[in-house]
XYZ file of N, CA and C in Angstrom:
672
model
N -25.303 153.612 180.665
C -24.160 154.847 181.928
C -23.340 155.197 181.314
N -21.961 153.730 181.166
C -20.779 153.760 181.048
C -20.509 154.454 180.040
N -21.175 154.461 178.979
C -20.994 156.111 177.844
C -20.685 157.240 178.247
N -22.132 156.969 179.473
C -22.200 158.970 179.611
C -20.783 158.934 180.834
N -20.960 158.022 181.658
C -19.890 158.350 182.459
C -18.563 158.323 181.350
N -18.142 157.866 181.056
C -16.514 157.692 180.437
C -17.243 159.237 179.152
N -17.887 159.756 178.752
C -17.913 160.968 178.486
C -17.647 162.149 179.301
N -18.374 162.219 180.592
C -17.979 163.078 180.890
C -16.704 162.801 182.036
N -15.854 161.464 181.967
C -14.803 161.894 182.272
C -13.971 162.699 181.203
N -14.057 162.054 179.741
C -13.425 163.061 179.339
C -13.640 164.159 179.045
N -14.706 165.007 179.532
C -14.951 166.297 179.589
C -14.182 167.222 180.466
N -14.192 166.320 181.695
C -13.253 166.562 182.872
C -11.634 166.286 182.700
N -11.569 165.751 182.015
C -9.603 165.145 181.348
C -9.127 166.718 180.662
N -10.157 166.811 179.537
C -10.294 167.977 178.715
C -9.662 169.355 179.112
N -10.959 169.515 179.902
C -11.024 170.623 180.833
C -9.602 170.901 181.260
N -8.834 169.744 182.371
C -7.810 170.184 182.999
C -6.905 170.029 182.176
N -6.583 169.356 181.439
C -5.133 170.053 180.033
C -5.688 171.078 179.713
N -6.294 172.320 179.327
C -6.554 173.514 179.288
C -5.675 173.886 180.357
N -6.729 173.814 181.510
C -6.050 174.613 182.478
C -4.473 174.033 182.511
N -4.028 173.296 182.456
C -2.567 172.756 182.584
C -2.094 173.366 181.570
N -2.684 173.853 180.609
C -1.567 174.512 179.637
C -0.466 175.262 179.990
N 0.588 175.335 179.431
C 1.192 176.339 179.732
C 0.327 177.791 179.188
N 1.967 178.921 180.138
C 1.389 180.001 180.157
C 2.596 180.343 179.948
N 2.246 181.990 179.126
C 3.543 183.203 178.936
C 4.667 182.813 179.875
N 5.607 183.272 179.487
C 6.920 183.615 180.762
C 6.137 184.566 181.437
N 5.233 185.855 180.595
C 5.288 187.119 181.749
C 3.932 186.476 181.595
N 3.294 186.159 182.547
C 1.641 185.397 182.699
C 0.853 186.675 183.285
N 1.428 187.782 183.714
C 0.375 188.478 184.388
C 0.608 189.824 183.380
N 0.678 189.673 182.344
C 1.299 190.874 181.712
C 0.919 190.415 179.669
N 0.626 191.308 179.676
C 0.349 190.988 177.385
C 1.722 190.549 177.222
N 2.001 190.003 176.476
C 3.069 188.868 175.767
C 3.711 190.249 174.932
N 3.084 190.667 174.670
C 3.381 192.292 172.955
C 3.376 193.273 174.269
N 3.134 193.346 176.036
C 2.666 194.321 176.786
C 3.954 195.806 175.888
N 5.172 195.035 176.212
C 6.275 196.117 175.953
C 6.314 197.241 174.654
N 5.481 196.251 173.949
C 6.068 196.756 172.585
C 4.325 198.120 172.494
N 3.545 197.391 172.692
C 2.125 198.487 172.369
C 2.610 199.406 173.709
N 3.259 199.724 174.405
C 3.019 200.348 175.297
C 3.851 201.938 174.277
N 4.742 201.009 173.881
C 5.751 201.938 172.939
C 5.267 202.779 171.979
N 3.994 202.091 171.423
C 2.777 202.265 169.961
C 2.377 202.980 170.662
N 1.550 203.460 171.478
C 0.939 204.097 172.349
C 1.073 205.222 172.789
N 2.355 205.265 173.238
C 2.785 206.424 173.848
C 3.594 206.683 172.827
N 4.060 206.834 171.882
C 4.269 207.303 170.458
C 2.777 208.287 169.497
N 2.262 207.126 170.085
C 0.977 207.503 169.331
C 0.129 209.136 170.231
N 0.518 209.051 171.292
C -0.427 210.380 172.375
C 0.919 211.176 171.890
N 1.873 211.273 172.043
C 2.521 212.060 171.772
C 3.015 212.812 170.167
N 2.564 211.975 169.304
C 2.564 212.631 168.062
C 0.607 213.179 167.594
N -0.028 212.787 168.598
C -1.303 212.919 168.229
C -1.412 214.251 168.688
N -0.646 214.649 170.308
C -0.506 215.778 170.956
C 0.255 216.948 169.815
N 0.990 216.383 169.133
C 1.826 217.155 168.296
C 1.188 217.616 167.382
N 0.261 217.155 166.555
C -0.213 217.330 165.364
C -1.408 218.364 165.700
N -2.162 218.408 167.228
C -3.364 218.885 167.981
C -2.765 220.556 167.681
N -1.515 220.555 168.293
C -0.830 221.410 168.906
C -0.386 222.607 167.767
N 0.511 221.525 166.160
C 0.982 222.301 165.393
C -1.061 223.195 164.493
N -1.665 222.312 164.897
C -2.994 222.713 164.396
C -3.461 223.597 164.454
N -3.500 224.155 166.040
C -4.321 225.044 166.847
C -3.478 226.116 166.308
N -1.970 226.395 166.194
C -0.859 227.232 165.445
C -1.200 227.828 164.211
N -1.908 226.754 163.415
C -1.981 227.161 161.727
C -3.370 228.232 162.338
N -4.289 227.562 163.180
C -5.199 228.386 163.229
C -5.201 229.526 163.988
N -4.371 229.776 164.864
C -3.703 231.558 164.825
C -3.592 232.236 164.225
N -2.765 231.859 163.014
C -2.575 232.625 161.973
C -3.743 233.738 161.365
N -4.778 232.613 161.332
C -6.610 233.399 160.548
C -7.094 232.259 161.042
N -7.859 233.002 161.326
C -9.351 232.077 161.420
C -10.422 231.573 160.260
N -9.660 231.877 159.091
C -9.748 231.881 157.818
C -10.092 230.477 157.394
N -9.360 229.431 158.339
C -8.390 228.026 157.452
C -8.831 227.304 157.738
N -9.689 226.524 156.791
C -10.479 225.449 157.156
C -10.041 224.165 158.012
N -11.458 223.406 158.327
C -10.759 222.205 158.543
C -9.958 221.179 158.831
N -9.700 221.339 156.990
C -8.945 220.072 155.981
C -7.128 221.053 156.620
N -7.387 222.203 156.356
C -6.136 222.416 156.349
C -5.297 222.442 158.012
N -6.598 222.862 158.833
C -5.756 222.700 160.447
C -6.485 221.380 161.454
N -5.852 220.159 160.950
C -6.384 218.867 160.925
C -6.299 218.419 162.602
N -6.958 218.554 163.765
C -6.942 219.503 165.349
C -7.541 217.878 165.723
N -8.873 217.586 164.673
C -9.718 216.404 164.891
C -8.561 215.608 164.237
N -8.111 215.244 163.837
C -6.957 214.228 163.526
C -5.960 213.587 164.903
N -5.380 215.306 165.432
C -5.350 215.051 167.033
C -5.728 214.092 168.022
N -6.968 214.618 167.982
C -7.725 214.027 168.932
C -8.305 212.789 169.101
N -8.583 212.741 167.791
C -8.885 211.314 167.379
C -7.762 209.865 167.911
N -6.147 210.419 167.657
C -5.014 209.368 167.727
C -4.897 209.639 169.339
N -5.352 210.637 169.706
C -4.935 210.647 171.314
C -5.810 209.489 171.787
N -7.602 209.742 172.028
C -8.156 208.321 172.115
C -7.237 207.196 171.732
N -6.961 206.817 170.670
C -6.588 204.986 170.382
C -5.357 204.821 171.117
N -4.894 205.989 171.487
C -3.239 205.935 172.398
C -4.270 205.203 173.636
N -5.192 205.801 173.984
C -5.281 205.571 174.988
C -6.225 204.443 175.253
N -6.807 203.503 174.477
C -7.093 201.950 174.688
C -6.010 201.340 174.377
N -4.959 202.019 173.654
C -3.062 201.536 173.820
C -3.098 201.461 175.187
N -3.147 202.250 176.421
C -2.638 202.554 177.650
C -3.834 200.556 178.385
N -4.671 201.185 177.669
C -5.656 200.605 178.447
C -5.260 199.194 177.753
N -5.546 198.455 176.947
C -4.641 197.657 176.975
C -3.677 196.459 177.862
N -2.666 197.575 177.743
C -1.305 197.079 178.449
C -2.060 196.688 180.120
N -2.938 197.481 180.495
C -3.161 197.384 181.883
C -3.915 196.078 182.219
N -4.551 195.320 181.064
C -5.119 194.062 181.032
C -4.456 192.883 181.844
N -4.526 192.346 182.443
C -3.915 190.888 182.199
C -4.268 189.689 181.883
N -2.932 189.522 181.388
C -3.187 188.116 179.911
C -3.921 186.822 180.245
N -4.890 186.578 179.239
C -5.282 185.105 179.695
C -4.460 184.602 178.190
N -4.238 183.194 178.469
C -4.029 182.580 177.518
C -5.474 181.893 176.478
N -5.113 182.309 175.032
C -6.225 181.755 174.512
C -7.527 183.140 174.244
N -7.084 183.478 175.390
C -7.994 185.452 175.353
C -9.368 184.247 175.330
N -9.334 183.927 176.688
C -10.273 183.790 177.652
C -11.107 184.437 178.433
N -10.406 185.864 177.754
C -11.140 187.507 178.837
C -11.969 187.983 178.009
N -13.381 187.886 177.407
C -14.209 188.719 176.410
C -13.558 190.478 176.505
N -13.107 190.113 177.675
C -12.570 191.986 178.000
C -10.884 192.392 177.313
N -10.027 191.098 177.508
C -8.963 190.985 176.385
C -9.420 191.086 174.916
N -10.381 190.490 174.598
C -10.467 190.316 173.163
C -10.622 191.323 172.315
N -12.457 192.102 173.412
C -12.474 193.075 172.706
C -11.706 194.526 172.975
N -10.651 194.416 173.684
C -10.038 195.134 173.879
C -9.393 195.584 172.849
N -8.606 194.630 172.638
C -7.266 193.890 171.269
C -8.211 193.839 170.090
N -9.287 194.034 169.907
C -10.010 193.976 168.656
C -9.969 195.279 168.603
N -11.069 196.272 169.426
C -11.296 197.577 169.400
C -10.003 198.122 168.772
N -8.471 197.826 169.480
C -7.571 198.841 169.451
C -6.801 198.280 168.221
N -7.043 196.843 166.804
C -7.012 197.558 165.923
C -7.755 197.655 164.908
N -9.076 197.971 165.427
C -9.520 198.752 164.386
C -9.472 200.336 164.465
N -9.529 200.828 165.712
C -8.603 202.435 165.961
C -6.802 202.555 165.074
N -6.281 201.490 165.106
C -5.008 201.837 164.548
C -5.078 201.698 163.215
N -5.891 201.178 163.184
C -6.277 200.963 160.659
C -7.102 202.019 160.734
N -7.690 202.681 161.648
C -9.054 204.553 161.438
C -7.549 205.140 161.012
N -6.990 205.325 162.245
C -6.060 205.946 162.834
C -4.747 205.835 161.554
N -4.718 205.297 161.231
C -3.768 204.953 159.895
C -4.181 205.442 158.561
N -5.817 205.050 158.442
C -6.569 205.939 157.623
C -6.615 207.676 157.783
N -6.618 207.681 158.704
C -6.954 209.331 158.741
C -5.872 210.127 158.628
N -4.396 209.461 159.470
C -3.070 210.097 158.979
C -2.787 210.004 157.672
N -3.008 209.191 156.641
C -2.531 209.437 155.654
C -3.441 210.626 154.550
N -5.344 210.283 155.035
C -5.723 211.030 154.937
C -5.526 212.758 155.048
N -5.332 213.102 156.152
C -4.172 214.590 156.161
C -3.060 214.600 155.813
N -2.308 213.749 155.484
C -0.985 213.924 154.736
C -1.441 213.930 153.108
N -2.612 213.379 152.502
C -2.828 214.416 151.104
C -3.613 215.534 151.528
N -4.235 216.157 152.424
C -4.018 217.239 152.000
C -3.320 218.203 152.773
N -2.624 217.901 153.300
C -1.135 218.644 154.102
C -0.381 219.425 152.420
N -0.353 217.833 151.960
C 0.561 217.621 150.974
C -0.049 218.928 150.025
N -1.497 218.874 149.073
C -2.185 219.344 148.443
C -2.115 221.100 148.876
N -1.790 221.473 150.170
C -2.430 223.112 150.316
C -1.120 223.226 150.638
N 0.126 222.164 151.025
C 1.683 223.139 151.029
C 1.633 223.111 149.687
N 1.546 222.198 148.154
C 2.024 222.655 147.198
C 0.893 224.211 146.699
N -0.437 223.889 146.712
C -0.364 225.542 146.539
C -0.335 226.392 147.137
N -0.098 226.671 148.894
C 0.624 227.966 149.167
C 1.833 228.294 148.991
N 2.433 227.156 148.433
C 4.071 227.628 147.662
C 4.096 228.782 146.453
N 2.425 228.385 145.186
C 2.793 228.738 144.061
C 2.061 230.443 144.184
N 1.433 230.368 146.036
C 0.831 231.842 145.992
C 1.277 232.929 145.416
N 1.259 234.069 145.634
C 0.838 235.225 144.954
C -0.180 236.466 145.930
N 0.567 236.989 147.639
C -0.173 237.364 148.062
C 0.100 239.006 148.143
N -0.761 239.556 148.583
C -0.738 241.141 148.484
C -2.104 241.476 149.674
N -0.842 242.637 150.152
C -1.751 242.974 151.599
C -3.001 243.892 151.265
N -4.268 243.504 152.248
C -5.397 244.548 151.939
C -5.477 244.504 153.583
N -5.493 245.991 154.282
C -6.122 246.189 155.611
C -5.172 244.825 156.199
N -6.111 244.108 157.192
C -5.795 243.668 158.189
C -6.532 242.212 157.701
N -5.768 241.855 156.790
C -6.366 240.727 155.407
C -5.217 240.807 154.518
N -4.856 239.113 154.192
C -3.679 238.904 153.327
C -4.650 238.157 151.637
N -4.640 239.039 150.737
C -5.394 238.052 149.474
C -4.065 237.709 148.569
N -4.741 236.067 148.312
C -3.417 235.471 147.695
C -3.988 235.218 146.109
N -3.250 234.855 145.126
C -3.773 234.146 143.723
C -3.093 233.564 143.271
N -3.304 231.992 142.909
C -2.841 230.788 142.232
C -1.560 231.962 141.467
N -2.493 232.647 140.098
C -1.839 233.211 138.790
C -2.336 234.209 139.039
N -1.355 235.129 139.021
C -1.656 236.852 139.147
C -1.637 237.366 138.354
N -1.654 236.834 137.132
C -2.214 237.292 135.736
C -3.063 236.989 135.108
N -3.492 235.887 135.645
C -5.377 235.444 135.535
C -6.100 236.217 136.506
N -7.040 237.001 135.436
C -7.889 238.266 136.234
C -9.286 237.032 136.509
N -9.070 235.901 136.367
C -10.106 234.789 136.612
C -10.405 233.857 137.700
N -8.871 233.495 138.032
C -7.908 233.189 138.893
C -8.681 232.705 140.753
N -8.681 232.259 141.008
C -8.970 231.812 142.498
C -8.647 232.904 143.648
N -9.350 233.475 144.091
C -8.629 234.128 144.624
C -8.803 233.652 147.044
N -7.935 233.740 147.174
C -8.222 233.146 149.121
C -7.838 234.305 149.787
N -8.831 234.661 149.922
C -9.199 235.384 151.477
C -8.725 235.102 152.953
N -7.775 235.254 153.638
C -7.223 235.113 154.594
C -7.475 236.015 155.972
N -8.509 236.143 156.085
C -9.195 237.703 157.511
C -8.225 237.118 158.553
N -7.406 238.434 159.091
C -6.566 238.644 160.630
C -5.386 238.716 160.065
N -5.051 238.445 158.479
C -2.832 238.699 158.675
C -2.983 238.818 158.444
N -1.887 240.644 159.554
C -1.046 241.317 159.372
C 0.255 241.430 158.356
N 0.547 240.246 158.639
C 1.711 239.814 157.239
C 1.950 239.035 156.344
N 1.675 238.894 155.030
C 1.564 238.014 154.123
C 3.108 236.884 154.465
N 3.905 237.319 155.061
C 4.974 236.476 155.405
C 4.308 235.045 156.186
N 3.590 235.825 156.687
C 2.866 234.460 157.483
C 1.604 233.641 156.773
N 1.413 234.038 155.798
C 0.667 232.770 155.066
C 1.966 232.152 154.133
N 2.913 232.980 153.314
C 4.230 232.255 152.298
C 4.863 231.498 153.256
N 5.097 232.151 154.265
C 6.531 231.538 154.771
C 6.621 230.408 156.214
N 5.542 230.743 157.319
C 5.245 230.413 158.298
C 3.753 228.829 157.695
N 3.329 229.418 157.302
C 1.843 228.541 157.210
C 2.189 227.251 156.283
N 3.179 227.655 155.429
C 3.666 226.413 154.337
C 4.711 225.792 155.538
N 5.382 225.953 156.244
C 6.226 225.514 156.922
C 5.683 224.704 157.647
N 4.535 224.459 158.171
C 3.241 224.111 159.044
C 2.899 223.465 158.363
N 2.866 223.757 157.022
C 1.762 222.390 156.415
C 3.082 221.423 156.008
N 3.927 221.229 155.932
C 5.295 220.963 155.524
C 5.066 219.793 156.800
N 5.267 220.308 158.251
C 5.571 219.982 159.356
C 4.141 219.337 159.939
N 3.121 219.023 159.146
C 2.099 218.227 159.479
C 2.057 217.176 158.391
N 2.263 217.220 157.863
C 2.903 215.796 156.481
C 3.523 215.240 157.179
N 5.087 215.672 158.334
C 6.113 214.771 158.445
C 5.149 213.851 159.948
N 4.663 214.955 160.712
C 4.496 214.045 161.867
C 3.188 213.359 161.429
N 2.166 213.214 160.409
C 0.847 212.724 160.193
C 1.531 211.277 159.426
N 2.471 211.476 159.017
C 3.432 210.260 158.260
C 3.962 209.558 159.293
N 4.699 209.938 159.922
C 4.758 209.172 160.959
C 4.072 208.484 162.010
N 2.537 209.074 162.242
C 1.564 208.642 163.053
C 1.262 207.630 162.182
N 1.145 207.567 160.656
C 0.688 206.367 159.871
C 1.646 205.364 160.203
N 2.530 205.427 160.350
C 3.623 204.774 160.400
C 3.258 203.449 161.993
N 3.327 204.713 163.050
C 3.037 203.956 164.314
C 1.456 203.286 163.974
N 0.300 203.567 163.550
C -0.895 203.078 163.930
C -0.647 201.582 162.846
N -0.340 201.652 161.826
C 0.303 200.409 160.946
C 1.269 199.357 162.019
N 2.169 199.918 162.203
C 2.980 199.349 163.708
C 1.575 198.482 164.434
N 0.767 199.158 164.885
C -0.087 198.816 166.522
C -0.902 198.038 165.931
N -1.275 198.269 164.424
C -2.439 197.064 164.018
C -1.666 195.717 163.771
N -0.444 195.703 162.978
C 0.043 194.866 162.858
C 0.308 193.599 163.769
N 0.652 194.356 165.262
C 1.421 193.234 166.503
C 0.069 192.591 166.382
N -1.153 193.529 166.773
C -2.278 193.198 167.141
C -2.813 191.602 165.803
N -2.671 192.186 164.982
C -3.120 190.769 164.449
C -1.693 190.063 164.288
N -0.169 190.179 164.473
C 0.423 188.988 164.835
C -0.228 188.735 166.190
N -0.194 189.214 166.608
C -0.130 188.646 168.726
C -1.322 187.197 168.136
N -2.285 188.145 167.322
C -3.879 187.165 167.179
C -3.346 185.251 166.516
N -2.945 185.960 165.448
C -3.240 185.188 164.143
C -1.619 184.588 163.756
N -0.879 184.866 164.081
C 0.542 184.726 163.416
C 1.505 184.160 165.075
N 2.419 184.792 165.648
C 3.396 184.647 166.186
C 2.734 183.256 167.804
N 1.381 183.961 167.507
C 1.715 182.916 168.989
C 1.205 181.879 169.409
N 0.687 181.109 167.659
C -0.004 179.842 167.469
C 1.127 178.812 167.394
N 0.858 178.254 168.379
C 2.055 176.937 169.047
C 1.670 175.812 168.320
N 0.436 175.729 167.270
C 0.056 174.841 166.523
C -0.065 173.908 167.762
N -0.378 172.386 167.036
C -1.458 171.607 168.549
C -0.562 170.692 169.682
N -0.979 171.227 170.493
C -0.263 170.681 171.680
C -0.459 169.318 171.989
N 0.075 168.304 172.754
C 0.249 167.212 173.394
C 0.504 167.233 174.440
N 0.098 166.511 174.984
C 0.448 166.703 176.898
C 1.086 164.891 176.866
N 1.964 165.351 177.346
C 2.437 163.729 178.193
C 2.594 162.894 179.495
N 1.515 162.033 180.040
C 0.831 161.817 180.789
C 1.979 161.490 181.844
N 3.675 160.694 181.235
C 4.458 160.508 181.676
C 5.354 161.759 182.610
N 5.444 162.388 181.841
C 5.964 163.709 181.993
C 5.487 164.854 182.504
N 4.288 164.876 182.206
C 3.060 165.909 182.170
C 3.165 167.236 181.943
N 4.488 166.937 180.793
C 4.836 168.433 180.114
C 4.120 168.210 179.095
N 3.905 169.900 178.011
C 3.231 169.694 177.232
C 3.905 169.655 175.712
N 3.588 169.598 174.969
C 4.844 169.748 173.905
C 4.092 170.369 172.593
N 5.032 171.032 171.936
C 4.341 171.508 171.067
C 4.892 170.255 169.255
N 4.243 170.251 168.091
C 3.828 169.226 167.295
C 3.972 170.734 166.317
């Protein structure tokens, strides 16, 4: 009986000690709420910019493929930013006692990592198409613009851009849009990497304080 009472008393004391543990200075918000809010805002703005540029590219010619007009990447990254805004609105709980907080943090980390991969993929596609379009030799044929990589090669691959009234749209404007996509998605990749790093650091590095000892006399917690 004595051991049972002692075990129950020890359990209650541990729970009391945990409840009395120090709370962050901004107890009602995530400890890094300001920076993730900035990250989510940048993700939203860059995602909208990537989507807008992609639709401008698609307006040049409907013959452009999904790899050449990465509106899908911008839309995905806008969704990632929404999760970041939701994370900002969650009340912070020390030691991630809230399952909602843990799930949203994990989801945001995964989405930021996915956004990083997607952005780098778009950069690779845009870089390839930019290099390719810079070597085009184009000729106007009716309402279409027909381009080849090697004009002297009779069996060279031909690119037929339908609905283009001026080949300058391909050799000038489209190349500029490819370059713009490279810059925007490179910036987006850096922002997503920052978001993933913040979530990792929040969980595993910065806020780990070591073993905490509660002094019975002072009723204060000490970090060791």
